[in-house]
PDB file of C-alpha atoms in Angstrom:
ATOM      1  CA  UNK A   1     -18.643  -2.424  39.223  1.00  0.00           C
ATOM      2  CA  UNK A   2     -19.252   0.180  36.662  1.00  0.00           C
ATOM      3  CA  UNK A   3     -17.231  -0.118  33.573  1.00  0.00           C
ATOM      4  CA  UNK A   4     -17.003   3.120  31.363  1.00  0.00           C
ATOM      5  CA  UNK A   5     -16.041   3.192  27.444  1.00  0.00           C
ATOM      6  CA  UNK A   6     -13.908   5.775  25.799  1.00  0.00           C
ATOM      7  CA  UNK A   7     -13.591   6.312  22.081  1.00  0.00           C
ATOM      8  CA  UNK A   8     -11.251   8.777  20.307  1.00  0.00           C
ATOM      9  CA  UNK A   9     -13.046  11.898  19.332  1.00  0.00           C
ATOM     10  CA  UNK A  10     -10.312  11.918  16.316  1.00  0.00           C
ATOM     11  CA  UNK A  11     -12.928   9.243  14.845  1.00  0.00           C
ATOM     12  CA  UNK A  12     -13.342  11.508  12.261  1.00  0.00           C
ATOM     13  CA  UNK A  13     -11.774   9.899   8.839  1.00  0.00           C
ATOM     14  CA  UNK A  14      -8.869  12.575   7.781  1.00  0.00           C
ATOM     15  CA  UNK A  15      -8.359  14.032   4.456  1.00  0.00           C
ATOM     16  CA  UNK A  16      -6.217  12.141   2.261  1.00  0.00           C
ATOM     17  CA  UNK A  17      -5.196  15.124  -0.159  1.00  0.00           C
ATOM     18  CA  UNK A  18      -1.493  13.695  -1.232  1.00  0.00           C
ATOM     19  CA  UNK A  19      -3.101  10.311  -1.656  1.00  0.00           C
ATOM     20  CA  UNK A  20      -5.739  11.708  -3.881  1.00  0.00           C
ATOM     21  CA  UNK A  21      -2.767  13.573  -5.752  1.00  0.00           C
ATOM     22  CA  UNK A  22      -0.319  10.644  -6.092  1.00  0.00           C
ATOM     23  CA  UNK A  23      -3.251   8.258  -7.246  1.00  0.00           C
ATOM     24  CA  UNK A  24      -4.556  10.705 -10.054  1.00  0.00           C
ATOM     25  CA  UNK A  25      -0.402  11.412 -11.126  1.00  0.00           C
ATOM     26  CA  UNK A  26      -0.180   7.716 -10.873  1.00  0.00           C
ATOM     27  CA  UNK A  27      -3.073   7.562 -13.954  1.00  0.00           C
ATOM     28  CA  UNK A  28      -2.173  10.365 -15.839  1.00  0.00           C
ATOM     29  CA  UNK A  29       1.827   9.256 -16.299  1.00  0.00           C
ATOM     30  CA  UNK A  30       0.774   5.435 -16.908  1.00  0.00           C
ATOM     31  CA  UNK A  31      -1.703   7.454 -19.906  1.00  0.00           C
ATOM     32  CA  UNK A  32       1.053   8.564 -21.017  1.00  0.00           C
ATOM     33  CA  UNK A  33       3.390   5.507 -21.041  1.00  0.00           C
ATOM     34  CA  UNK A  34       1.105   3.279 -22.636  1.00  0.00           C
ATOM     35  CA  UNK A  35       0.562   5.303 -25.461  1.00  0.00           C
ATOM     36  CA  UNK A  36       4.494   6.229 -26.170  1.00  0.00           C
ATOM     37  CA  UNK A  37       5.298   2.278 -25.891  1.00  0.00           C
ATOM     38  CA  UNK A  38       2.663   1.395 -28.096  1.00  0.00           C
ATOM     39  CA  UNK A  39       4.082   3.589 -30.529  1.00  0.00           C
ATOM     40  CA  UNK A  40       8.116   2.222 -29.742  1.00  0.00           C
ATOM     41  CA  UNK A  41       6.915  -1.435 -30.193  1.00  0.00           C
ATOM     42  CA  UNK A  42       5.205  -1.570 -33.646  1.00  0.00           C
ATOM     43  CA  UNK A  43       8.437   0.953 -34.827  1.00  0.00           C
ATOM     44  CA  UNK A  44      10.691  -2.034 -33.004  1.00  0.00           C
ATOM     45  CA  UNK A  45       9.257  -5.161 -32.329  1.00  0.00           C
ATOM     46  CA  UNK A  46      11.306  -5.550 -29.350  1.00  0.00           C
ATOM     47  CA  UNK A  47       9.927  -8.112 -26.762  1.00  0.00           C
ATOM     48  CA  UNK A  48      11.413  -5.953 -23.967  1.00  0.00           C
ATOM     49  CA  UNK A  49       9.545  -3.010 -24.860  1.00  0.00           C
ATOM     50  CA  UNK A  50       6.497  -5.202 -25.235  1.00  0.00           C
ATOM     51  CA  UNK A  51       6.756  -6.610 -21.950  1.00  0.00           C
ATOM     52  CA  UNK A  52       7.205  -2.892 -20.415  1.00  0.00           C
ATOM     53  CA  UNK A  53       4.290  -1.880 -22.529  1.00  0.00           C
ATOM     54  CA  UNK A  54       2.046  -4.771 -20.819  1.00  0.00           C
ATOM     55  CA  UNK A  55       3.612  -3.494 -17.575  1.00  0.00           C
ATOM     56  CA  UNK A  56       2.653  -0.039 -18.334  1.00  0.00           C
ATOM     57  CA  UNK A  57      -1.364  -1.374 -19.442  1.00  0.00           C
ATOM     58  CA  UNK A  58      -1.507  -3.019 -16.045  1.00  0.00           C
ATOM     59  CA  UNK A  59       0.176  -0.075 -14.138  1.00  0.00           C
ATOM     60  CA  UNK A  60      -3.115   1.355 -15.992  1.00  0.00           C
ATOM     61  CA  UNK A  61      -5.561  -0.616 -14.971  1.00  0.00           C
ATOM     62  CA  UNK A  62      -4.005  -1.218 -11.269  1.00  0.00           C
ATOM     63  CA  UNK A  63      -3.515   3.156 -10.592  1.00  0.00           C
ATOM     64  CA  UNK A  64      -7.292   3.330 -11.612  1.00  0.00           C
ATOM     65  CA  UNK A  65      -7.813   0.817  -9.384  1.00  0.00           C
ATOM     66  CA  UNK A  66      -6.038   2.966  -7.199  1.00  0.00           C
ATOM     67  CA  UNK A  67      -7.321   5.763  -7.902  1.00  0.00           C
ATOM     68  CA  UNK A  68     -10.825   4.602  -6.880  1.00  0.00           C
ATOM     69  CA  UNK A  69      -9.882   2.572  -3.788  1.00  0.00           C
ATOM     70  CA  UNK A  70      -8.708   5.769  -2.305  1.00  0.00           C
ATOM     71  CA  UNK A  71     -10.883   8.039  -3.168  1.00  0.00           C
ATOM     72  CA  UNK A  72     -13.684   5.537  -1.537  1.00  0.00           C
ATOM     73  CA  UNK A  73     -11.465   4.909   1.541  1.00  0.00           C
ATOM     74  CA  UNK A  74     -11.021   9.101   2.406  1.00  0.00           C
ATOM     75  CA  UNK A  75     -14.776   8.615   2.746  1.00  0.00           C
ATOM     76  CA  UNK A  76     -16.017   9.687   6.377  1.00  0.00           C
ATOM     77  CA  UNK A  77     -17.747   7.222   8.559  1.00  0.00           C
ATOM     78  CA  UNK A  78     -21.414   6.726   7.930  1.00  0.00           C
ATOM     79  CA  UNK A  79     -24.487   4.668   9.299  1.00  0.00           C
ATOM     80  CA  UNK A  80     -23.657   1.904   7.667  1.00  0.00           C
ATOM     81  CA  UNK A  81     -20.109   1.930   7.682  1.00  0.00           C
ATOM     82  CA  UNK A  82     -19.339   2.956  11.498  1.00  0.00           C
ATOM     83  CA  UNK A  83     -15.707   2.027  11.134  1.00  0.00           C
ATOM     84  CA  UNK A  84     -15.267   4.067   8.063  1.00  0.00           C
ATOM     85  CA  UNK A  85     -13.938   3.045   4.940  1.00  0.00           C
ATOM     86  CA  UNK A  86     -10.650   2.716   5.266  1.00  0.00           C
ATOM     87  CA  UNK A  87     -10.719  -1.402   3.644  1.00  0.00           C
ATOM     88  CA  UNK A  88     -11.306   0.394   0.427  1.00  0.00           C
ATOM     89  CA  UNK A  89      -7.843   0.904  -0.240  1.00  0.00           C
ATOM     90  CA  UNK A  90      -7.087  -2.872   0.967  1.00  0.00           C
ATOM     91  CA  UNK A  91      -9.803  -4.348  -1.808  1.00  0.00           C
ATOM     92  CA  UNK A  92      -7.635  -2.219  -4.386  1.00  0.00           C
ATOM     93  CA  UNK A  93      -4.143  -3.001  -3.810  1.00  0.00           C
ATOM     94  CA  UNK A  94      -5.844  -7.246  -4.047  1.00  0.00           C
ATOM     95  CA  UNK A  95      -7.264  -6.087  -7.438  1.00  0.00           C
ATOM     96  CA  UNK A  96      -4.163  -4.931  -8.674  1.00  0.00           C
ATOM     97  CA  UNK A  97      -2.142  -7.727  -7.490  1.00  0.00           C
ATOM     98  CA  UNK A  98      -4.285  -9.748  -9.396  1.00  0.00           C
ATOM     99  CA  UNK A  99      -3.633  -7.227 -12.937  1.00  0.00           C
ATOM    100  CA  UNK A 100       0.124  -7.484 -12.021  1.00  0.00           C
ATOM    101  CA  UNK A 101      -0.268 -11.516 -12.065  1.00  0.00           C
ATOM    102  CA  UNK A 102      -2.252 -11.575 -15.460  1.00  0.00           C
ATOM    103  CA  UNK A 103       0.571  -9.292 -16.522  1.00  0.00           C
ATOM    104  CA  UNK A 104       3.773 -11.897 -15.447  1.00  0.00           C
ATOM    105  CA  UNK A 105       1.806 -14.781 -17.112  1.00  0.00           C
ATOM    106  CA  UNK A 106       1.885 -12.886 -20.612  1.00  0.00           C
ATOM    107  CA  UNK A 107       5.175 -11.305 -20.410  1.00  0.00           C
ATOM    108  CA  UNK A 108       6.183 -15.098 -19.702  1.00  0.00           C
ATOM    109  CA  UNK A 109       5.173 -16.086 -22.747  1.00  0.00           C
ATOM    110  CA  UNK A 110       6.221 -13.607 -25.062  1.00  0.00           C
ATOM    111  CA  UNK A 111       9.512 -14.037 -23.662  1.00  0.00           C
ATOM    112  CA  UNK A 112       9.798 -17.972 -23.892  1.00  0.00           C
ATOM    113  CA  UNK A 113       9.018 -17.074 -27.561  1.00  0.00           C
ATOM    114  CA  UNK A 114      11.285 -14.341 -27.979  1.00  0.00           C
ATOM    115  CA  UNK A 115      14.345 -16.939 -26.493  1.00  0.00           C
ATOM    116  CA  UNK A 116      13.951 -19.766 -29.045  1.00  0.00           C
ATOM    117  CA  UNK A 117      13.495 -17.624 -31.907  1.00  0.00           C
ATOM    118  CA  UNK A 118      15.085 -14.048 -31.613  1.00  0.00           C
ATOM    119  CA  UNK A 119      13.744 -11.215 -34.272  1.00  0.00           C
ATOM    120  CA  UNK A 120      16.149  -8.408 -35.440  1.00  0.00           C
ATOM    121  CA  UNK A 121      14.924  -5.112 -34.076  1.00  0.00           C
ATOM    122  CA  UNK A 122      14.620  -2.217 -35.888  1.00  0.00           C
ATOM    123  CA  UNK A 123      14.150   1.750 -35.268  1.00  0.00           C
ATOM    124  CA  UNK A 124      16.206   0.972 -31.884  1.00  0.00           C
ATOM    125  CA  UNK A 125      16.946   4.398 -31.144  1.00  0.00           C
ATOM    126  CA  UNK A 126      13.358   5.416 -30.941  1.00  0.00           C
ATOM    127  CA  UNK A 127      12.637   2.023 -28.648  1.00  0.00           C
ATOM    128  CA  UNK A 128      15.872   3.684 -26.373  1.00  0.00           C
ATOM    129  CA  UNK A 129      14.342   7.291 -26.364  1.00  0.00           C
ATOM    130  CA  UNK A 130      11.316   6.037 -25.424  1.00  0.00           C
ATOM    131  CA  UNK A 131      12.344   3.863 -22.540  1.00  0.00           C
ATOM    132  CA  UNK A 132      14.613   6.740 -20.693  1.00  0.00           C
ATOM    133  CA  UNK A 133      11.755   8.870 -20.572  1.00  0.00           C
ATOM    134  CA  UNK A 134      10.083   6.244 -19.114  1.00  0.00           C
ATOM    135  CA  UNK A 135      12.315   5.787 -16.636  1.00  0.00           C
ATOM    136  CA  UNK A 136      12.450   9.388 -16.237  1.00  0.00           C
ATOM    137  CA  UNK A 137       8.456   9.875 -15.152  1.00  0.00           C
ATOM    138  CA  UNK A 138       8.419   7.162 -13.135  1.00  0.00           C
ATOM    139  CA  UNK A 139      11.470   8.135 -10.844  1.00  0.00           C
ATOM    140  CA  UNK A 140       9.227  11.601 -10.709  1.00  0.00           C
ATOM    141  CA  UNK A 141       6.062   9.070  -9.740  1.00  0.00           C
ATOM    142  CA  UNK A 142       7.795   7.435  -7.262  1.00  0.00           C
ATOM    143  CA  UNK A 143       8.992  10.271  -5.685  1.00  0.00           C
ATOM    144  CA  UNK A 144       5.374  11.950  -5.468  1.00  0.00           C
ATOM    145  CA  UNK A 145       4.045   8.609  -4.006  1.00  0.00           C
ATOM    146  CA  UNK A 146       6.672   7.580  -1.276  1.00  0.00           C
ATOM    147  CA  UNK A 147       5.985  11.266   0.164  1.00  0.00           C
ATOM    148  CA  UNK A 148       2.101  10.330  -0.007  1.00  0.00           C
ATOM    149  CA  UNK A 149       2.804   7.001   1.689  1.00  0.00           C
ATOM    150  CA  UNK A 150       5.428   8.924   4.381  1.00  0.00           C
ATOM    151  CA  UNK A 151       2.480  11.672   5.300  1.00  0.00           C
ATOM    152  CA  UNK A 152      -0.689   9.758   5.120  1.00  0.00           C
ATOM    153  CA  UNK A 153       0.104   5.673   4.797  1.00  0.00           C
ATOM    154  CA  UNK A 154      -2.144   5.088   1.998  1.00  0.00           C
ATOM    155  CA  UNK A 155      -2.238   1.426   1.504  1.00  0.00           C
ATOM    156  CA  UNK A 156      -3.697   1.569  -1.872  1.00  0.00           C
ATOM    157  CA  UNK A 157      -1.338   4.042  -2.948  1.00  0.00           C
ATOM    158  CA  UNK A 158       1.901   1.795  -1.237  1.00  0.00           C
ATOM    159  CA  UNK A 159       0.584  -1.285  -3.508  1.00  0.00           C
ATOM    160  CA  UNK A 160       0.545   1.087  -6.533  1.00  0.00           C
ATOM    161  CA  UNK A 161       4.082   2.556  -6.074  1.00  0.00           C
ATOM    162  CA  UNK A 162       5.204  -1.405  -5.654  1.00  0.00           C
ATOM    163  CA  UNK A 163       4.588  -2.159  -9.017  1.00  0.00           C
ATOM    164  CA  UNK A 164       6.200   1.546 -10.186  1.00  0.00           C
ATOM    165  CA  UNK A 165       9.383   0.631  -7.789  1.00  0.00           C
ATOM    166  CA  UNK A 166       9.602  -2.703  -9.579  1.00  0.00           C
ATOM    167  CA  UNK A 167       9.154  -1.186 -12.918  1.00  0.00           C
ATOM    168  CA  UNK A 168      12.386   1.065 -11.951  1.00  0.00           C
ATOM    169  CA  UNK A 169      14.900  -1.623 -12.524  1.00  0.00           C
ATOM    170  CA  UNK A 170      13.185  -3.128 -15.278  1.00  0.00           C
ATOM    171  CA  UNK A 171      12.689  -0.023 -16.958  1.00  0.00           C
ATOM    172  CA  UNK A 172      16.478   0.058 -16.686  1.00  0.00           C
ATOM    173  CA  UNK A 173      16.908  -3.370 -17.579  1.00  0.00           C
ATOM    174  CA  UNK A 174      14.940  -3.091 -20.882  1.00  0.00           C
ATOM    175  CA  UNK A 175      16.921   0.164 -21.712  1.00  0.00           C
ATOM    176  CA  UNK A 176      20.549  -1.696 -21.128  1.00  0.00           C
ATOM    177  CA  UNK A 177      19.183  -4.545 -22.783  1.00  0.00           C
ATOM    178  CA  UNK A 178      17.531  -2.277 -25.967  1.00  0.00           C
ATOM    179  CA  UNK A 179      21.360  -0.828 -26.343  1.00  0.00           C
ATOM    180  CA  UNK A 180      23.419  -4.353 -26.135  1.00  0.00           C
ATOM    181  CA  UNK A 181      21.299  -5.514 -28.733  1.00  0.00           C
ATOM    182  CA  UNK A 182      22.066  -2.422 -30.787  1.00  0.00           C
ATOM    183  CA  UNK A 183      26.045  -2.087 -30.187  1.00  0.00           C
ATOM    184  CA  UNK A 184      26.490  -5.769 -28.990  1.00  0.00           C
ATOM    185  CA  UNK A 185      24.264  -7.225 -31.856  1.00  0.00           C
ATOM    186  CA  UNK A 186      23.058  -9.931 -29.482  1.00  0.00           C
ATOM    187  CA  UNK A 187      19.001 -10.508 -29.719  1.00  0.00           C
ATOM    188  CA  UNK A 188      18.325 -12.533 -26.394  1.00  0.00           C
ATOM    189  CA  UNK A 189      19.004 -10.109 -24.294  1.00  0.00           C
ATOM    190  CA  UNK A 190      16.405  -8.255 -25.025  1.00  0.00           C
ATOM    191  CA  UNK A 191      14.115 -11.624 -24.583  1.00  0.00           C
ATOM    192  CA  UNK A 192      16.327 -12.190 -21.239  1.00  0.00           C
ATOM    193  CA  UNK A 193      14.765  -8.398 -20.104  1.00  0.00           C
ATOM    194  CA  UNK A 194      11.580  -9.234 -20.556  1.00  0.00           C
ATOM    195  CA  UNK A 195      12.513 -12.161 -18.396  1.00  0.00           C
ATOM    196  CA  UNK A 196      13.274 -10.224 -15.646  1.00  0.00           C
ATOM    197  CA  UNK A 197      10.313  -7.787 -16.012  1.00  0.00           C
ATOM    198  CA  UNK A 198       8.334 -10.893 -15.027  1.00  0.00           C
ATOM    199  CA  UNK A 199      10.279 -11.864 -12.514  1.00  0.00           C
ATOM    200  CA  UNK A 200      10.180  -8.194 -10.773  1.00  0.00           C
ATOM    201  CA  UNK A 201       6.215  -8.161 -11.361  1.00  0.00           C
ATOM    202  CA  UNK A 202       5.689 -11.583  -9.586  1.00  0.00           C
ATOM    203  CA  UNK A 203       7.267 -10.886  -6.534  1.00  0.00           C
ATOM    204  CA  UNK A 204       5.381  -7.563  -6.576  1.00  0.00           C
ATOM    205  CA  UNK A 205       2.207  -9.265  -6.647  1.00  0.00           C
ATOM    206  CA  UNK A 206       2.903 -11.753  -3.685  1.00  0.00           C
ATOM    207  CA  UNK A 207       3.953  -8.884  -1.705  1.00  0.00           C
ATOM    208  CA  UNK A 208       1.197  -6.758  -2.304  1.00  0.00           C
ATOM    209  CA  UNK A 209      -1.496  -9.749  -2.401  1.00  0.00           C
ATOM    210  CA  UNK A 210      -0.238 -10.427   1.333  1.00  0.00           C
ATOM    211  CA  UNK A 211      -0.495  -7.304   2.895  1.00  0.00           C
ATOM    212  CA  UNK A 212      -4.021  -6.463   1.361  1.00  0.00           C
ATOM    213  CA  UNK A 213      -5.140 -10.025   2.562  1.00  0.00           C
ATOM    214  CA  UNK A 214      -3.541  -8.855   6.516  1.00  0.00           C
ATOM    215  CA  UNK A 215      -5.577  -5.855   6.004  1.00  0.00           C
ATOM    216  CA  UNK A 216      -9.011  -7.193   4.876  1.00  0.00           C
ATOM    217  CA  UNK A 217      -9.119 -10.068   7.262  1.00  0.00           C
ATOM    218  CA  UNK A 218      -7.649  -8.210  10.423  1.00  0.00           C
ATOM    219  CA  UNK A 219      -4.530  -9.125  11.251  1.00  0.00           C
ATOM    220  CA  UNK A 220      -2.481  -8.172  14.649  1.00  0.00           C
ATOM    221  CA  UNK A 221      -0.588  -5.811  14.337  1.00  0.00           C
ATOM    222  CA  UNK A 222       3.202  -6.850  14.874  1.00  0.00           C
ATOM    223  CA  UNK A 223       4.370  -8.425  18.559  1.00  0.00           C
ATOM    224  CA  UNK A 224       6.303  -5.272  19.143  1.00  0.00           C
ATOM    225  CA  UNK A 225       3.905  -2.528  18.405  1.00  0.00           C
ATOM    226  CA  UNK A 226       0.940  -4.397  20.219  1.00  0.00           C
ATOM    227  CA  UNK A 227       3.780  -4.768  23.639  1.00  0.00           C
ATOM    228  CA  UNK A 228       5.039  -0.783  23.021  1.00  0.00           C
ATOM    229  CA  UNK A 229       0.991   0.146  22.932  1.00  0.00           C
ATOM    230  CA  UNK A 230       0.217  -2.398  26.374  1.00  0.00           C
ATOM    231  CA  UNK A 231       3.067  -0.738  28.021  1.00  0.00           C
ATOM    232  CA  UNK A 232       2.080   3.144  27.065  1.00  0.00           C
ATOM    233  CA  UNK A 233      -1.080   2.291  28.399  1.00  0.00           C
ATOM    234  CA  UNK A 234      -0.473   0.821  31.702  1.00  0.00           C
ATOM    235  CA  UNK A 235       2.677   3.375  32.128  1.00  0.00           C
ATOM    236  CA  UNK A 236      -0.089   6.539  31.281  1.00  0.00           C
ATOM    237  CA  UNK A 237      -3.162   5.285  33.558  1.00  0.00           C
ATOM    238  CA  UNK A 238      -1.365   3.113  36.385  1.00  0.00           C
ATOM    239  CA  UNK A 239      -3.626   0.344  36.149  1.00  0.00           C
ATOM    240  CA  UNK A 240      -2.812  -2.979  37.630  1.00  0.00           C
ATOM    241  CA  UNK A 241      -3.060  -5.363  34.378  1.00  0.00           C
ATOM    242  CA  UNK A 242      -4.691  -5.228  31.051  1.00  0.00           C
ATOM    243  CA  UNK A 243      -5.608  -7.657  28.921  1.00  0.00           C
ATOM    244  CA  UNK A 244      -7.343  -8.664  25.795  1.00  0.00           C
ATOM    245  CA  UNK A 245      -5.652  -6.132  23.265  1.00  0.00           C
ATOM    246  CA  UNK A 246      -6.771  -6.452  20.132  1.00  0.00           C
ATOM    247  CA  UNK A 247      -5.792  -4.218  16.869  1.00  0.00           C
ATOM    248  CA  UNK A 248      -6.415  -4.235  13.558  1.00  0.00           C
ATOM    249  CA  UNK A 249      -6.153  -1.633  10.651  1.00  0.00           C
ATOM    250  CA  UNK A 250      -8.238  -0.500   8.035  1.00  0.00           C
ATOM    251  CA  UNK A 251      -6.441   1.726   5.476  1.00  0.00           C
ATOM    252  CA  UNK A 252      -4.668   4.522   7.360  1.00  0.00           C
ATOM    253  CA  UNK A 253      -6.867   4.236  10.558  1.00  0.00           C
ATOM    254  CA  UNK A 254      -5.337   1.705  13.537  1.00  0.00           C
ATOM    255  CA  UNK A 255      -8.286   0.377  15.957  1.00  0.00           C
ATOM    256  CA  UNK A 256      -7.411  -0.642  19.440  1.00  0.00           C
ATOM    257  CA  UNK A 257      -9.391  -1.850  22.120  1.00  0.00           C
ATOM    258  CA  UNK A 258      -8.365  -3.137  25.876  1.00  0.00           C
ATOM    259  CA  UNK A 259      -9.214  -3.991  29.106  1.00  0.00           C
ATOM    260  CA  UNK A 260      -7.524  -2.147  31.918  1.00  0.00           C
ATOM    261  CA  UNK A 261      -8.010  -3.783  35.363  1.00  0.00           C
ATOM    262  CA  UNK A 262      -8.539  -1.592  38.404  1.00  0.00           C
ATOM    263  CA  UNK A 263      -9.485  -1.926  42.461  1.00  0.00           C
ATOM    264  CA  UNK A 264     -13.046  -2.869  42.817  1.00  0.00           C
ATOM    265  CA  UNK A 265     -13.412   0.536  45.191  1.00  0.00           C
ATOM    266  CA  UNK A 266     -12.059   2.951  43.047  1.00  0.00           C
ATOM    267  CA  UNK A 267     -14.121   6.001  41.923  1.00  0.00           C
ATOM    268  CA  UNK A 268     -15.510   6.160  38.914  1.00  0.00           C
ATOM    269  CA  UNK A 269     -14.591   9.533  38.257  1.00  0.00           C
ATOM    270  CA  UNK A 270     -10.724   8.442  39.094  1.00  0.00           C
ATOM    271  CA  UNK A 271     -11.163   5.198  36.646  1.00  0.00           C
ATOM    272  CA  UNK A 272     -12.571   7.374  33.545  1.00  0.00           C
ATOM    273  CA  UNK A 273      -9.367   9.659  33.843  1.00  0.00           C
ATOM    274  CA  UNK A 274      -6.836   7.017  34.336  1.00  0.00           C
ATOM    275  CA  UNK A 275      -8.640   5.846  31.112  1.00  0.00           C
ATOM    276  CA  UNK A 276      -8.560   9.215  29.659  1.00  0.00           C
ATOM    277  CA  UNK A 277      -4.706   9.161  30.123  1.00  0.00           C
ATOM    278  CA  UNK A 278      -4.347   5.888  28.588  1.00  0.00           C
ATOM    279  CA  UNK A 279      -6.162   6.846  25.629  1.00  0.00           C
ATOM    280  CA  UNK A 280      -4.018  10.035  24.865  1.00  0.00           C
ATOM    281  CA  UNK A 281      -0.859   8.910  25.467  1.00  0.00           C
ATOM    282  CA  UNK A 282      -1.389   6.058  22.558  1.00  0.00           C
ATOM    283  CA  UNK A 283      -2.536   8.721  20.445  1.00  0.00           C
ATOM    284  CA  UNK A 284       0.798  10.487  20.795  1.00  0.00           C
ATOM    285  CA  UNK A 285       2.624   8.118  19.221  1.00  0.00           C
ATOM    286  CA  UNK A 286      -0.387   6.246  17.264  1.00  0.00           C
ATOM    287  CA  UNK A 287      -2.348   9.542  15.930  1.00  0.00           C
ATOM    288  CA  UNK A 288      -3.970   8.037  13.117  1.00  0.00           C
ATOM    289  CA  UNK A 289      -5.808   5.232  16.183  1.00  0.00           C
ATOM    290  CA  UNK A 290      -8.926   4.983  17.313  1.00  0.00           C
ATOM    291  CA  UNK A 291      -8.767   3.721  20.599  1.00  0.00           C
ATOM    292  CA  UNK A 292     -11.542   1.675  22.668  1.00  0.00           C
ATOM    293  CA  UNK A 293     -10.825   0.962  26.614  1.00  0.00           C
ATOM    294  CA  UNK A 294     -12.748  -1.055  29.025  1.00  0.00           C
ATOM    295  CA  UNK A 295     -12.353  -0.645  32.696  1.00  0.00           C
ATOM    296  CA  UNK A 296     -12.401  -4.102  34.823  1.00  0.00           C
ATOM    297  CA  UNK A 297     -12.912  -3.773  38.898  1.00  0.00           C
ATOM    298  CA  UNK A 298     -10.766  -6.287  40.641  1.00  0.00           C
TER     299      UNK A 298
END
């Protein structure tokens, strides 16, 4: 009749070093962005440059964002926060979904502008210098956060390299569109980038705005990692069902609990290890889970 309850000793929150690195390079090379587009924009006037300048605010505003959501998530487990703080990263990624959508409704507008009355640009080949390099430290960004994201699953830190993936093609559109306008003398394009700057950002911010919202209000995980965790479970401890799975996430940490259904005679001592052997085996192939099981007699 007993039922006995095993939790993961790897409770413990781990470190989150690359996350912490990717999140402050993530600050320092928007900094730096900012400032250089500023300066390319009052030389130019070009729309496309302004609309990967408001890009570049709200990259910003979002990797500070960032920035704090994971430094709060890498936060151990305290009294009042027994699960850890993993939704830290999730609250982040919503508040910079939000930034990016602020960001799509100017850009908009500036564009609709730009497309019924075109401007001549001027000091083009500054605007052009300006945007490869841009181009050129975000490729480096990207590259720092997808091996973050591969090595520790930062959510915060995913949602933040969204926005710099996104900003990759329109980074490139803006620069193709900067030198038609110079050799091709044709003005809208360079409205017709900023254009698709917005369009890039807004499907950016759905995407992101979706998974933070899974995240913060618990969602299942998918039907195919729940079965492949049921069936490690009952394949490790040879119970005879299990039921009521549940799982959730919070930031890089997976919770799962279950109910594993056994003989109403068996020993206790044989019921904790078959439990025991449940519990590891999910941990080999789920290491970042903390896992919960309840033992039924039947």
């Amino acid at each position: 009749m007993a039922a006995d309850t095993v939790l993961s000793p790897e409770s413990a929150d781990r470190g989150a070093t690359l996350s912490k690195t990717a999140a402050a390079a993530s600050v320092v090379v928007a900094v730096s962005l900012v400032i250089a587009k500023a300066v390319a924009w009052r030389a130019s006037g070009s729309v496309g440059v302004l609309a990967s300048l408001a890009d570049s605010a709200l990259d910003l505003a979002a990797s500070g964002v960032a920035a704090v959501g994971v430094w709060f998530a890498a936060r151990p487990a305290d009294d009042n926060h027994r699960f850890g703080h993993g939704k830290g990263e999730a609250a982040a990624a919503l508040v910079q979904s939000v930034l990016i959508a602020v960001s799509v409704v100017l850009i908009t507008a500036e564009t609709i502008a730009a497309m019924i009355a075109p401007q001549p640009l001027a000091a083009e080949r500054i605007a052009i210098g300006v945007m490869a390099g841009s181009l050129a430290a975000i490729l480096f960004l990207v590259a720092v956060q997808s091996l973050a994201i591969r090595r520790e699953g930062s959510l915060a830190v995913e949602a933040d390299r969204a926005h710099y993936l996104g900003d990759i093609l329109s980074q490139a559109g803006v620069l193709a569109a900067l030198a038609a306008t110079v050799w091709l003398d044709a003005p809208r394009l360079d409205a017709v980038a900023g254009g698709l700057v917005a369009i890039t950002l807004g499907y950016a911010a759905i995407s992101i705005s979706r998974k933070a919202l899974g995240d913060l209000l618990d969602e299942e995980l998918p039907d195919t990692e729940r079965e492949e965790i049921t069936k490690i479970a009952l394949a490790a401890s040879g119970a005879s069902n299990i039921h009521d799975v549940r799982t959730r996430r919070s930031g890089r940490r997976l919770f799962v609990q279950m109910h594993l259904d056994f003989p109403g005679g068996s020993r206790l001592g044989d019921v904790h290890e078959a439990g025991e052997r449940a519990r590891r085996a999910i941990l080999e192939t789920h290491p970042e889970a903390d896992v919960l099981i309840h033992h039924d007699p039947v």
